[in-house]
Short mmCIF file of C-alpha atoms and ligand atoms in Angstrom, two decimals:
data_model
loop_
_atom_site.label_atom_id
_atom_site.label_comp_id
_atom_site.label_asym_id
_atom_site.label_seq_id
_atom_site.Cartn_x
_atom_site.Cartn_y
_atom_site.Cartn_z
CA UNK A 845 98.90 121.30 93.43
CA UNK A 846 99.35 121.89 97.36
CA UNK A 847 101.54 119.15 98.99
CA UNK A 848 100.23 116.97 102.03
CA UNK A 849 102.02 115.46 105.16
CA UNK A 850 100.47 112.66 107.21
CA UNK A 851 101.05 112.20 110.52
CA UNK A 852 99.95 108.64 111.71
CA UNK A 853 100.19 108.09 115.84
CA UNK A 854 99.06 104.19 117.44
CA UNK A 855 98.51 101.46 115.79
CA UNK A 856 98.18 99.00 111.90
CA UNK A 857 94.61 100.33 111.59
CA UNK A 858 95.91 103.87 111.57
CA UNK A 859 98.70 103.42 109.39
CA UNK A 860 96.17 101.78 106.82
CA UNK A 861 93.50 104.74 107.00
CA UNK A 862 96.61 107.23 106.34
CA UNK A 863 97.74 105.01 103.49
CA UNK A 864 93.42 105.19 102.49
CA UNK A 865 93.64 109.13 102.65
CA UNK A 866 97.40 109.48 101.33
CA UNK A 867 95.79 107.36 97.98
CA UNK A 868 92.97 109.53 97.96
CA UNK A 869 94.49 113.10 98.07
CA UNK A 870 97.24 111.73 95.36
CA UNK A 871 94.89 110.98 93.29
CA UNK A 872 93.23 113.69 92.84
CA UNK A 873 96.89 114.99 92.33
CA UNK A 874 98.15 116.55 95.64
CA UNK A 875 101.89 115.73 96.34
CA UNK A 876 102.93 113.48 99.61
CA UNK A 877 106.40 115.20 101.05
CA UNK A 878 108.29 113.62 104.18
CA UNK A 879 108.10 116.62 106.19
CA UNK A 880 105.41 119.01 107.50
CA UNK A 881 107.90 122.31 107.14
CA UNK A 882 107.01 121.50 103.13
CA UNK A 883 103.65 120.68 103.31
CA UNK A 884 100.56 122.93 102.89
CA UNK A 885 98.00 120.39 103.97
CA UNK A 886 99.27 119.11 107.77
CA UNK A 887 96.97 116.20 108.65
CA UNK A 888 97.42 114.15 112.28
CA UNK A 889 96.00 110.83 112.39
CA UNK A 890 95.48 110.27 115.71
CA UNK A 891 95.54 107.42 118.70
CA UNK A 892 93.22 107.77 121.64
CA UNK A 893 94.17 104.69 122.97
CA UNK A 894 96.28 105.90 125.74
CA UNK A 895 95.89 109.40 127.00
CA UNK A 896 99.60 109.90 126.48
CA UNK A 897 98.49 109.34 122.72
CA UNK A 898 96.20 112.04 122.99
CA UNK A 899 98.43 114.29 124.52
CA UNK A 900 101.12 113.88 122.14
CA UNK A 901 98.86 114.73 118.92
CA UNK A 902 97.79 117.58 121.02
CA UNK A 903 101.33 119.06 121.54
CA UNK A 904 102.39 118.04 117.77
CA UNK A 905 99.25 120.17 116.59
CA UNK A 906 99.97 123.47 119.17
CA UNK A 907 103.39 123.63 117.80
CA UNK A 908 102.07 123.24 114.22
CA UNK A 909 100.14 126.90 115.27
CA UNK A 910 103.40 128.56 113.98
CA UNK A 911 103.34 127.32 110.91
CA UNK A 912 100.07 128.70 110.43
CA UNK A 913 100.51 132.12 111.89
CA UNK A 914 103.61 132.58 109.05
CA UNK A 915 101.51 130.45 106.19
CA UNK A 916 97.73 131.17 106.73
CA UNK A 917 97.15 129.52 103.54
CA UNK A 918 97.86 126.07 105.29
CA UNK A 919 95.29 123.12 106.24
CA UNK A 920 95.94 121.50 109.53
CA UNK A 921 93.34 118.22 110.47
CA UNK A 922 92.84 115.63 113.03
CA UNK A 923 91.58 112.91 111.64
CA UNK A 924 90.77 109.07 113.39
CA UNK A 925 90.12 108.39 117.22
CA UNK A 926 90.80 111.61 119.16
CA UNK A 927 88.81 113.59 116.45
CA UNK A 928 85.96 111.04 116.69
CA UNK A 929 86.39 111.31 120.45
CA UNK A 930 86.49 114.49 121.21
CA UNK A 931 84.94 116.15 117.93
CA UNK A 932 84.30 120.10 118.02
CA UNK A 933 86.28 120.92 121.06
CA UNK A 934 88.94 120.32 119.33
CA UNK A 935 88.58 123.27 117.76
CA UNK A 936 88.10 125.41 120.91
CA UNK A 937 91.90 125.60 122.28
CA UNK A 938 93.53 125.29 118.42
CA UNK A 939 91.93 127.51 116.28
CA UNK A 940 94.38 127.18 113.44
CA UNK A 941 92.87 123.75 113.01
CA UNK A 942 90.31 123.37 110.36
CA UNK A 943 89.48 119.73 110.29
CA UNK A 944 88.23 117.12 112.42
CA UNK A 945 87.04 114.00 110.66
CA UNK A 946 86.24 110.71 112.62
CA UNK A 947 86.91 107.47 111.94
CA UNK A 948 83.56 105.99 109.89
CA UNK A 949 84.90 109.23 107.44
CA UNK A 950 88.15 109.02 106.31
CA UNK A 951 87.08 108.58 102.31
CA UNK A 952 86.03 112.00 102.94
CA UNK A 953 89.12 113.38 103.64
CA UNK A 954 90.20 114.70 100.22
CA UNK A 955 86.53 116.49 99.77
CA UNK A 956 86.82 118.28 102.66
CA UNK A 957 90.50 119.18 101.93
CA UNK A 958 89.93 120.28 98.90
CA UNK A 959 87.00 122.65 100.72
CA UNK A 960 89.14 124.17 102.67
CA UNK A 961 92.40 124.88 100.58
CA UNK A 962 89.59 126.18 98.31
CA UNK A 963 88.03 128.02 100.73
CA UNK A 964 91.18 129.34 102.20
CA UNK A 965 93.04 130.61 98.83
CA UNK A 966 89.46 132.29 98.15
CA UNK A 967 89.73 134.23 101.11
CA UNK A 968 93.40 135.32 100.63
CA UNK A 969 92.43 136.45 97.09
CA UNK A 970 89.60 138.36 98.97
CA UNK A 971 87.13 137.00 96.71
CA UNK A 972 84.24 135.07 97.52
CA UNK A 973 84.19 131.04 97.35
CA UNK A 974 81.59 129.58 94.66
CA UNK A 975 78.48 128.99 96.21
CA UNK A 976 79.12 132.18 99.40
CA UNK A 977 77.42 135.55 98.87
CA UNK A 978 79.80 137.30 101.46
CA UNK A 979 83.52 136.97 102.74
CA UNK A 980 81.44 136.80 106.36
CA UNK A 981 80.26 133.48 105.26
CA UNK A 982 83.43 132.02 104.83
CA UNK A 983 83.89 129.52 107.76
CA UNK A 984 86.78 126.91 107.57
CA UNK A 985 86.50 124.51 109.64
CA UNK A 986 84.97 121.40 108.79
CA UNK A 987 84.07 118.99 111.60
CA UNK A 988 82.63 115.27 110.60
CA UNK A 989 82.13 112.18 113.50
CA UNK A 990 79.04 110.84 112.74
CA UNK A 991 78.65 107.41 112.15
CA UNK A 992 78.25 106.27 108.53
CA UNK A 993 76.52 102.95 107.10
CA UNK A 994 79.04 101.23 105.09
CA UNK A 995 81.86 103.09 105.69
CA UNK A 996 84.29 99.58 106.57
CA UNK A 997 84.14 99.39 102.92
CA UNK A 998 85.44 102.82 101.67
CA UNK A 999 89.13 101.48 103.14
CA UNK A 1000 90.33 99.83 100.03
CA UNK A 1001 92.82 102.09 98.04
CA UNK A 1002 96.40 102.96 99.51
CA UNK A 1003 99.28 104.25 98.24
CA UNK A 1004 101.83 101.90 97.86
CA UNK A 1005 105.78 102.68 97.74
CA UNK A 1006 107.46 101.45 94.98
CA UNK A 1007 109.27 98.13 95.68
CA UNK A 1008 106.61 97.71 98.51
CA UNK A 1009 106.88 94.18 99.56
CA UNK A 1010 104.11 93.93 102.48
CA UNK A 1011 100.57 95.84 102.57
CA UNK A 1012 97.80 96.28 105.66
CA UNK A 1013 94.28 95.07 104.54
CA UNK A 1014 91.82 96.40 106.25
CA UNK A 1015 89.06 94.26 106.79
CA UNK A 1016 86.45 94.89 109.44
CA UNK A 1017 86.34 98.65 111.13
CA UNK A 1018 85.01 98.66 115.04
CA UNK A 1019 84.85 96.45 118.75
CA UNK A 1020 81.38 95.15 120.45
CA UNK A 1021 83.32 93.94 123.10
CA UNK A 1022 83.88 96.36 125.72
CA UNK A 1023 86.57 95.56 127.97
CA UNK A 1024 86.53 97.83 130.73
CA UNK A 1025 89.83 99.83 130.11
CA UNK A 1026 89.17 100.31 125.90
CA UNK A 1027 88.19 103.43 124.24
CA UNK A 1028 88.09 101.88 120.94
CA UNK A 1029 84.24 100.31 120.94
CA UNK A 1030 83.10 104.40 121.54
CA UNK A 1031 85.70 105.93 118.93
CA UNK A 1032 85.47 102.86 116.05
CA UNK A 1033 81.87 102.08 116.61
CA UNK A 1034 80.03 98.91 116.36
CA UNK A 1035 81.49 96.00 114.16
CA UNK A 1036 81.19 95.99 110.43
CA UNK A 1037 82.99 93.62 107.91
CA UNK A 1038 83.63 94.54 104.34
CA UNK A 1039 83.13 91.19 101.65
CA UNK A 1040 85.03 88.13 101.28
CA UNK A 1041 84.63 89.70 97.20
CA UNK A 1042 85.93 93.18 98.07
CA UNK A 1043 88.99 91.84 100.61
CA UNK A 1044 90.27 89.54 97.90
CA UNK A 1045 90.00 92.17 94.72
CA UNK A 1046 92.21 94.32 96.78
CA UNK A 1047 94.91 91.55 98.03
CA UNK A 1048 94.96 90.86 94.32
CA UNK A 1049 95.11 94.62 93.16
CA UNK A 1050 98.48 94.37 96.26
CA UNK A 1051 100.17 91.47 95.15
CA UNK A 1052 99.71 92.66 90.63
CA UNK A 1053 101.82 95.53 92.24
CA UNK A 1054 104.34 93.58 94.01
CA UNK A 1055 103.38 92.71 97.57
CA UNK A 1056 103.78 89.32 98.30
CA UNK A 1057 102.77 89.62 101.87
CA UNK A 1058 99.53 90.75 103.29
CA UNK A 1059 97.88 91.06 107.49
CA UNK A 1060 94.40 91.33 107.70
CA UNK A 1061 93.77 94.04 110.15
CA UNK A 1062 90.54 94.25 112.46
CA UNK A 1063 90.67 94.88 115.98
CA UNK A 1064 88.99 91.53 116.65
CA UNK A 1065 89.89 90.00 113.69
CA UNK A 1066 88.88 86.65 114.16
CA UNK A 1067 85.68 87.83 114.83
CA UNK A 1068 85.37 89.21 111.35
CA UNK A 1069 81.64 88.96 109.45
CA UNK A 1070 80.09 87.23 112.59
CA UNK A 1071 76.94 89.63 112.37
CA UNK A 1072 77.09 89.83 108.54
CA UNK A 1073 78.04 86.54 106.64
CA UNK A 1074 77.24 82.50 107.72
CA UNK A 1075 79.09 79.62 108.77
CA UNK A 1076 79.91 76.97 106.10
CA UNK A 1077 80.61 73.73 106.76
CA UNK A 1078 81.29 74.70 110.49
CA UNK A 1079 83.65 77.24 109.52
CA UNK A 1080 83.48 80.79 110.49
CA UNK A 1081 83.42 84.08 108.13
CA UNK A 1082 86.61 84.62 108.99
CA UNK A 1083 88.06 81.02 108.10
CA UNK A 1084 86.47 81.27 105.07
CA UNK A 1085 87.90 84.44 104.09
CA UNK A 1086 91.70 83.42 104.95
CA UNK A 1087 90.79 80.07 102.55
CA UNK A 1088 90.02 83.12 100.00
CA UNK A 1089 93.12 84.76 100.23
CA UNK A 1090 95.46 82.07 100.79
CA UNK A 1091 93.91 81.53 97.10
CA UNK A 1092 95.63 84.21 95.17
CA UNK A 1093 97.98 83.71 92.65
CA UNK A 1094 101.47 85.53 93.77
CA UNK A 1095 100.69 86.18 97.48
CA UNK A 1096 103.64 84.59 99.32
CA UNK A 1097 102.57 85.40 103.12
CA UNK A 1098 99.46 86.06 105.02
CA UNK A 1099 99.31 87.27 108.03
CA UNK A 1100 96.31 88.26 110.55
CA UNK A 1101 96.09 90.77 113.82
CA UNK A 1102 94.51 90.88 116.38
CA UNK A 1103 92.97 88.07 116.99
CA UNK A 1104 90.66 87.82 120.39
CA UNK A 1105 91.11 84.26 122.12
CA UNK A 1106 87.74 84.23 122.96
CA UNK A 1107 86.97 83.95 119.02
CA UNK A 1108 89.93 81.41 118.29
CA UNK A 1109 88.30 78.32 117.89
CA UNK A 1110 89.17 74.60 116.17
CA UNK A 1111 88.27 75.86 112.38
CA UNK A 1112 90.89 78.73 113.02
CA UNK A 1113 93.36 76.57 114.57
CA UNK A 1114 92.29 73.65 111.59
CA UNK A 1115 93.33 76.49 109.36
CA UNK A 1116 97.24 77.59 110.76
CA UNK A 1117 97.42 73.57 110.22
CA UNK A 1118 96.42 73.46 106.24
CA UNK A 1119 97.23 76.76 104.65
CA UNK A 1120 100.90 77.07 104.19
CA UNK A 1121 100.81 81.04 103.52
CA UNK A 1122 100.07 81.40 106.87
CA UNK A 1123 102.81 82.91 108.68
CA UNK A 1124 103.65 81.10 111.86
CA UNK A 1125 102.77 83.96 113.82
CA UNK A 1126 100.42 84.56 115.99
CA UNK A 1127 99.67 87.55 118.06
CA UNK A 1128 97.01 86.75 120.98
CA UNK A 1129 96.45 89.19 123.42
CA UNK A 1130 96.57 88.27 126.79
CA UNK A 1131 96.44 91.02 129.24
CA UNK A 1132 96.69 89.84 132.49
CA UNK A 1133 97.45 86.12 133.72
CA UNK A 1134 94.99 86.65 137.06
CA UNK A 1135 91.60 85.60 136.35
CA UNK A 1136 89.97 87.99 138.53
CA UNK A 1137 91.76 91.30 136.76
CA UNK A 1138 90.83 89.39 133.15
CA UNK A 1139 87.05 89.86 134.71
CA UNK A 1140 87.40 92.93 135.87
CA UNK A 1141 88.83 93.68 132.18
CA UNK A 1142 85.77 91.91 131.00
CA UNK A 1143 88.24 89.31 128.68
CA UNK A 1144 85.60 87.12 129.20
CA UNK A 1145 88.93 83.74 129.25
CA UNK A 1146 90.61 82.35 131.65
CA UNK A 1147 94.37 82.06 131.95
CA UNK A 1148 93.75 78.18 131.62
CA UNK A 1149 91.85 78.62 128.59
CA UNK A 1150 94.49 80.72 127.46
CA UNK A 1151 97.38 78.30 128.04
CA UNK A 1152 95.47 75.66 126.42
CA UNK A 1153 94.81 77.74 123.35
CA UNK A 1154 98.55 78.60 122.80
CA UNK A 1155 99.58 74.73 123.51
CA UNK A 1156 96.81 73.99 120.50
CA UNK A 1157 98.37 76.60 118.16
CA UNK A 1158 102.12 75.17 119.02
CA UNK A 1159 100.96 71.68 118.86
CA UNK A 1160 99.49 72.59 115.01
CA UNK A 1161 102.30 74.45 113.52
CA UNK A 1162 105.68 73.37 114.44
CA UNK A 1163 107.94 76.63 115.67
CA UNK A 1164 105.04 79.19 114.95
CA UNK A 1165 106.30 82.20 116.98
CA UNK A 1166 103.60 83.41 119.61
CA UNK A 1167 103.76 87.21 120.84
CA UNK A 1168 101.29 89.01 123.14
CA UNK A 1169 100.32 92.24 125.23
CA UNK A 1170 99.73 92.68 128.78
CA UNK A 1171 98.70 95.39 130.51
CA UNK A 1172 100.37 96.04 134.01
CA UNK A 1173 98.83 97.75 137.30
CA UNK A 1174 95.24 97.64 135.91
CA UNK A 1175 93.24 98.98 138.97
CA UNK A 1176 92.94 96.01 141.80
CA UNK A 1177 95.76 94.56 140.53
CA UNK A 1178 97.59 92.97 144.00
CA UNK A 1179 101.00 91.46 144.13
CA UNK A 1180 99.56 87.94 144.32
CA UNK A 1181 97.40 89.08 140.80
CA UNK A 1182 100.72 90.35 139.30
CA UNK A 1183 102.93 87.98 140.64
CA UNK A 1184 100.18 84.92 138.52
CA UNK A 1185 100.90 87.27 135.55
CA UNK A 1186 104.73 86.75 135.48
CA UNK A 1187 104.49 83.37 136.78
CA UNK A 1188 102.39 82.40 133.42
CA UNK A 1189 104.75 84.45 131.19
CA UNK A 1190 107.29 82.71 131.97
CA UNK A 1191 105.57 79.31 131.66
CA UNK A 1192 104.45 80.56 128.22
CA UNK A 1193 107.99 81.47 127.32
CA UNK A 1194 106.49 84.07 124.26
CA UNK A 1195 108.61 85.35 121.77
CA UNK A 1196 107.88 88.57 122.27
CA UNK A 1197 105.44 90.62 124.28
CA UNK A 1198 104.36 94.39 124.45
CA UNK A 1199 104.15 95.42 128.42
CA UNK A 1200 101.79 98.58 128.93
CA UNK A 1201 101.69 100.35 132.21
CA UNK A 1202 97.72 100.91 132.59
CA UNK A 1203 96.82 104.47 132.32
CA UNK A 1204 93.31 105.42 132.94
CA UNK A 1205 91.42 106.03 129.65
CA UNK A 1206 88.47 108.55 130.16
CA UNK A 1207 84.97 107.56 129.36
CA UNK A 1208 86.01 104.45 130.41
CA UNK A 1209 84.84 102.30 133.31
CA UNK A 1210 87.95 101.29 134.09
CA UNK A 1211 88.82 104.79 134.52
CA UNK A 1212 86.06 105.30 137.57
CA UNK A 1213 87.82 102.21 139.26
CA UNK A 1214 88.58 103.14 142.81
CA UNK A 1215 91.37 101.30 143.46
CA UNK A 1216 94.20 102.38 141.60
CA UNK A 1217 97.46 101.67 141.23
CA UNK A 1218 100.08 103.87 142.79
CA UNK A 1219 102.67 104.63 139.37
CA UNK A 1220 105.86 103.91 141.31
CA UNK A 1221 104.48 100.45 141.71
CA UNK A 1222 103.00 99.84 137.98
CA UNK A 1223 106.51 100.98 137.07
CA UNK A 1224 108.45 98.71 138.89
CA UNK A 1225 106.29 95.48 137.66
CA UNK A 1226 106.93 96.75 134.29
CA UNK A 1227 110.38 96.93 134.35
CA UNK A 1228 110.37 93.60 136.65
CA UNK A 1229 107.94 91.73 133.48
CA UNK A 1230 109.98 93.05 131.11
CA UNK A 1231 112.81 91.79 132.20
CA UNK A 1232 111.45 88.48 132.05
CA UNK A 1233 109.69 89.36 128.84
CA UNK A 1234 113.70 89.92 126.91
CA UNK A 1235 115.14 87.11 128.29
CA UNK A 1236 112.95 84.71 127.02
CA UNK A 1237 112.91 86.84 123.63
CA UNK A 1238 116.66 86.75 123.59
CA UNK A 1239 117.00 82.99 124.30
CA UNK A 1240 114.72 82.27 121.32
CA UNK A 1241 116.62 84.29 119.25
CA UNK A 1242 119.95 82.77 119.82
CA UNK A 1243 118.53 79.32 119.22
CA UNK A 1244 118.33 80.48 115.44
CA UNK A 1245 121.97 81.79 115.13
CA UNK A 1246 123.83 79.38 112.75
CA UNK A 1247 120.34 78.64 110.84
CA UNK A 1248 119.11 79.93 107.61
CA UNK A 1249 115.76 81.20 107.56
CA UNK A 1250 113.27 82.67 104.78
CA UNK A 1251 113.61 86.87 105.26
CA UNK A 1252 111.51 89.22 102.82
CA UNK A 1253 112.92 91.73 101.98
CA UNK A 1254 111.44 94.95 103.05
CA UNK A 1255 114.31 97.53 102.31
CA UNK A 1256 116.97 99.84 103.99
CA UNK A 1257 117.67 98.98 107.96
CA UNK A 1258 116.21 101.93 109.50
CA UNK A 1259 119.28 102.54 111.88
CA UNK A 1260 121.95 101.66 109.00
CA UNK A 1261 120.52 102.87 105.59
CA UNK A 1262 123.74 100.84 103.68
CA UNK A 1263 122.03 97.46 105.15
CA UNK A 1264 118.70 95.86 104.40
CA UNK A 1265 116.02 94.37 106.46
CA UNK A 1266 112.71 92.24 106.69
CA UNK A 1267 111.16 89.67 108.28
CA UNK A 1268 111.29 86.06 108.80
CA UNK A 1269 107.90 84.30 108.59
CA UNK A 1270 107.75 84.15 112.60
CA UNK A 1271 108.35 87.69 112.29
CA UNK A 1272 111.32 88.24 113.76
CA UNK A 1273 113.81 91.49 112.13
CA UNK A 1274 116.59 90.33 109.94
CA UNK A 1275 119.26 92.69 109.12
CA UNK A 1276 121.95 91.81 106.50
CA UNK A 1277 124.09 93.36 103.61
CA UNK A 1278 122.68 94.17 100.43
CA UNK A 1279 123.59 90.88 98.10
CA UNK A 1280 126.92 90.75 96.87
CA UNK A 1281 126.01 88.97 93.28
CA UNK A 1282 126.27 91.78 90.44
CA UNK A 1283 123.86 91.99 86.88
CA UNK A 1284 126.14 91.51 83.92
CA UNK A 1285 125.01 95.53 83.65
CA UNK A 1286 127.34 95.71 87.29
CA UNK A 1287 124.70 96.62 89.08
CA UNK A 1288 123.80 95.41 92.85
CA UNK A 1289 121.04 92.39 92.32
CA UNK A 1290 118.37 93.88 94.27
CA UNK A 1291 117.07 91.91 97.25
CA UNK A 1292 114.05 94.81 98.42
CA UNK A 1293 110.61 93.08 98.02
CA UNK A 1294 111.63 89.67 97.47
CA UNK A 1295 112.19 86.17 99.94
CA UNK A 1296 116.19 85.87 100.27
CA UNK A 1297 117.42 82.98 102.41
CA UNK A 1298 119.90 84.20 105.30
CA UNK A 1299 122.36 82.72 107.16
CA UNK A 1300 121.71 83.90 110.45
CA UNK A 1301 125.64 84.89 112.24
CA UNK A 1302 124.23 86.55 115.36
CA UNK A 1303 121.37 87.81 117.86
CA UNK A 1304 121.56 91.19 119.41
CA UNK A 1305 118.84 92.81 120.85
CA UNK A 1306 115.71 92.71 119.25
CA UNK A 1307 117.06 91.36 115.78
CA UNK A 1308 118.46 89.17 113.92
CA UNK A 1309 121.96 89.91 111.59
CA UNK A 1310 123.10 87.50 108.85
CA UNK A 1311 124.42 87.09 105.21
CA UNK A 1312 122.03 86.83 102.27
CA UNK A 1313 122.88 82.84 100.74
CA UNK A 1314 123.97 83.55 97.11
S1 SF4 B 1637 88.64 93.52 122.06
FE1 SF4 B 1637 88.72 94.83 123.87
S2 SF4 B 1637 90.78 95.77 123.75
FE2 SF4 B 1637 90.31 94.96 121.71
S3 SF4 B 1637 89.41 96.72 120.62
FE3 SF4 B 1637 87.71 95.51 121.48
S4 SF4 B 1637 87.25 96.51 123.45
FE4 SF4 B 1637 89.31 97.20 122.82
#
């Protein structure tokens, strides 16, 4: 059977469709290999979040043109945003490509796969493909983006690594909420929530194989089932689905991202108070700390709502870990506007933050803005908020040197293979030597997949290093 290589650019929700299409080409008995030089099925799940993102799947997929010229037997694809965003023309500048499958389509993937490679060995053999009169007929490429009814619900099989000890769920697909530099309401569509039934068979399906830590992924994922399912006793769809999985047998962790603070009311903050298997984590996009660039954004909060929300969460949860992502030199953004955005991250103190230079997104409004922000000057407010942005990361991580925390075990540390890693439950990277406690066999007792208790010796960076308590 051919082999397949997925490339997966941006963010959780990708990596979960590739894991959706990596299950569904396995199982109909194609091979996954680590490296597109062995692959005969090249697929590039894309970002079009940032036109950077765009760029880069772009370049990957021009170089990938070689391949094909020596190998015309191979399948190259786009598949997720920038396929749903830019749809045929993708086609017009890369014509080794042969798919292009939106987002509302990846359980279609393997289908149109299999066309092709079928299509494509047929017309090597110089024969005819079942179902074509004439070689003439024989056109490759395949190009799907239209919206499909029901499609959140097709994301429910992955392909899990052996030893796997955390899984993605996906459980709502799309944004109605249109902030002004965003892309992903036009390439994800409208919002649509799978069942409280479906989410839980496949956390339980997870954890029977081993995962004892789940997220729930939706782009506002707090908002989940608002247009499909009721409120119950004053608690929202997505409340009641957390009370669901926090139910099953096994699961050790659950975790949730990203959450919209506009959506993050009492029953949600009720809930990080009464379900222990709720990380204390949360991840609560902030974007700017000036409430005339949150307008302009269309965040419909304020920076004091904001502030109050996070003092709620800390106040509910002792130490739960709060991280965030602001976007600097969105277009009007003045010194005083930037200057209120460093001033509140450093009252917030957050234990870690992602800092994005804005770049202008097209098809978006933001994008028509007319006042823009010179790059020289985004770059030095980025490298100015960072700063601010480690120190406060770094200070919170030496407060837990000398303290043993609760680390699952995910495997190998991916810059020193003989060490392991994982993840405390406020999320922070632990790395630390493989246990030293033998089997009566002699072998190592292996740590990967479950919850070891480390002793944490030092802080360094962005991480953690300690020594697993025996
Ligand atoms: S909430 Fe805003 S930033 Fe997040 S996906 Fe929706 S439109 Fe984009």
């Amino acid at each position: 059977m051919p082999k397949f290589f997925i490339k997966t650019y941006g963010c959780q929700m990708n990596e979960r469709d590739s894991e959706q299409v990596a299950h569904s080409l396995a199982a109909r008995g194609y091979e996954r290999v680590g490296h597109e030089s062995e692959a005969d099925v090249v697929l590039l799940n894309t970002c079009s979040v940032r036109d950077m993102a765009d760029q880069k799947a772009l370049g990957k997929m021009g170089m990938l043109g070689r391949l094909a010229k020596d190998r015309p037997h191979m399948v190259f694809g786009f598949l997720g945003c920038m396929a749903q965003a830019r749809g045929a023309s993708l086609l017009k500048d890369l014509p080794h490509v042969d798919l292009v499958v939106g987002t509302q389509k990846f359980h279609r993937v393997a289908d149109y796969v299999d066309e092709v490679v079928a299509k494509k060995a047929a017309q090597e053999a110089g024969v005819n493909a079942p179902g074509y009169s004439r070689m003439d007929d024989l056109r490759i490429s395949v190009v799907d983006v239209e919206a499909e009814a029901g499609s959140q619900s097709s994301i429910r099989d992955q392909q899990l690594m052996p030893r796997r000890a955390t899984a993605f769920v996906s459980i709502m697909q799309g944004c109605n909420m249109h902030c002004t530099f965003c892309i992903v309401p036009q390439t994800r569509g409208a919002e649509r929530s799978r069942s409280v039934g479906e989410i839980v068979a496949e956390v339980r399906d997870l954890v029977s194989r081993g995962v004892k830590e789940v997220t729930l992924l939706g782009q506002i994922v707090n908002l989940y089932g608002r247009h499909e399912f009721p409120k119950v006793d004053n608690k929202s769809p997505f409340v009641q689905l957390l009370e669901s999985v926090h139910e099953v047998e096994g699961l050790e962790r659950l975790r949730f991202t990203s959450p919209h603070p506009i959506g993050f009311r009492d029953d949600l903050i009720d809930a990080i108070s009464r379900l222990p298997k709720l990380a204390e984590h949360v991840h609560l996009p902030l974007q700017s700390g000036s409430n005339k660039i949150l307008k302009a954004m269309h965040r419909a909060y304020t920076t004091e709502k904001y502030l109050d929300l996070v003092e709620r969460i800390r106040r509910t949860r002792n130490g739960v870990a709060i991280t965030t992502d602001i976007i600097i030199g969105f277009p009007g953004e003045t010194e005083e506007d930037y200057r209120q955005t460093r001033d509140l991250v450093e009252e917030i103190q957050f234990d870690n933050a992602f800092v994005f230079r804005y770049s202008p997104r097209r098809d978006t409004p933001a994008s028509e803005m007319s006042d823009q922000i010179d790059e020289h000057l985004k770059e030095e407010r980025n490298q100015d908020l960072l700063e601010v942005v480690n120190k406060s990361n770094r200070r919170l991580l030496e407060r837990l040197v000398g303290s043993q925390v609760e680390v699952l075990c995910e495997g190998p540390s991916k810059t020193n293979r003989a060490r392991l890693m994982g993840r405390t439950r406020t999320n922070k990277i632990v790395v630390f030597p493989p246990s030293p406690k033998r089997r009566p066999t002699g072998e190592r007792e292996e740590l990967v997949g479950e919850l070891v208790n480390v002793r944490i010796e030092r802080a360094n960076g962005f991480s953690l290093y300690g020594m697993p308590e025996v």
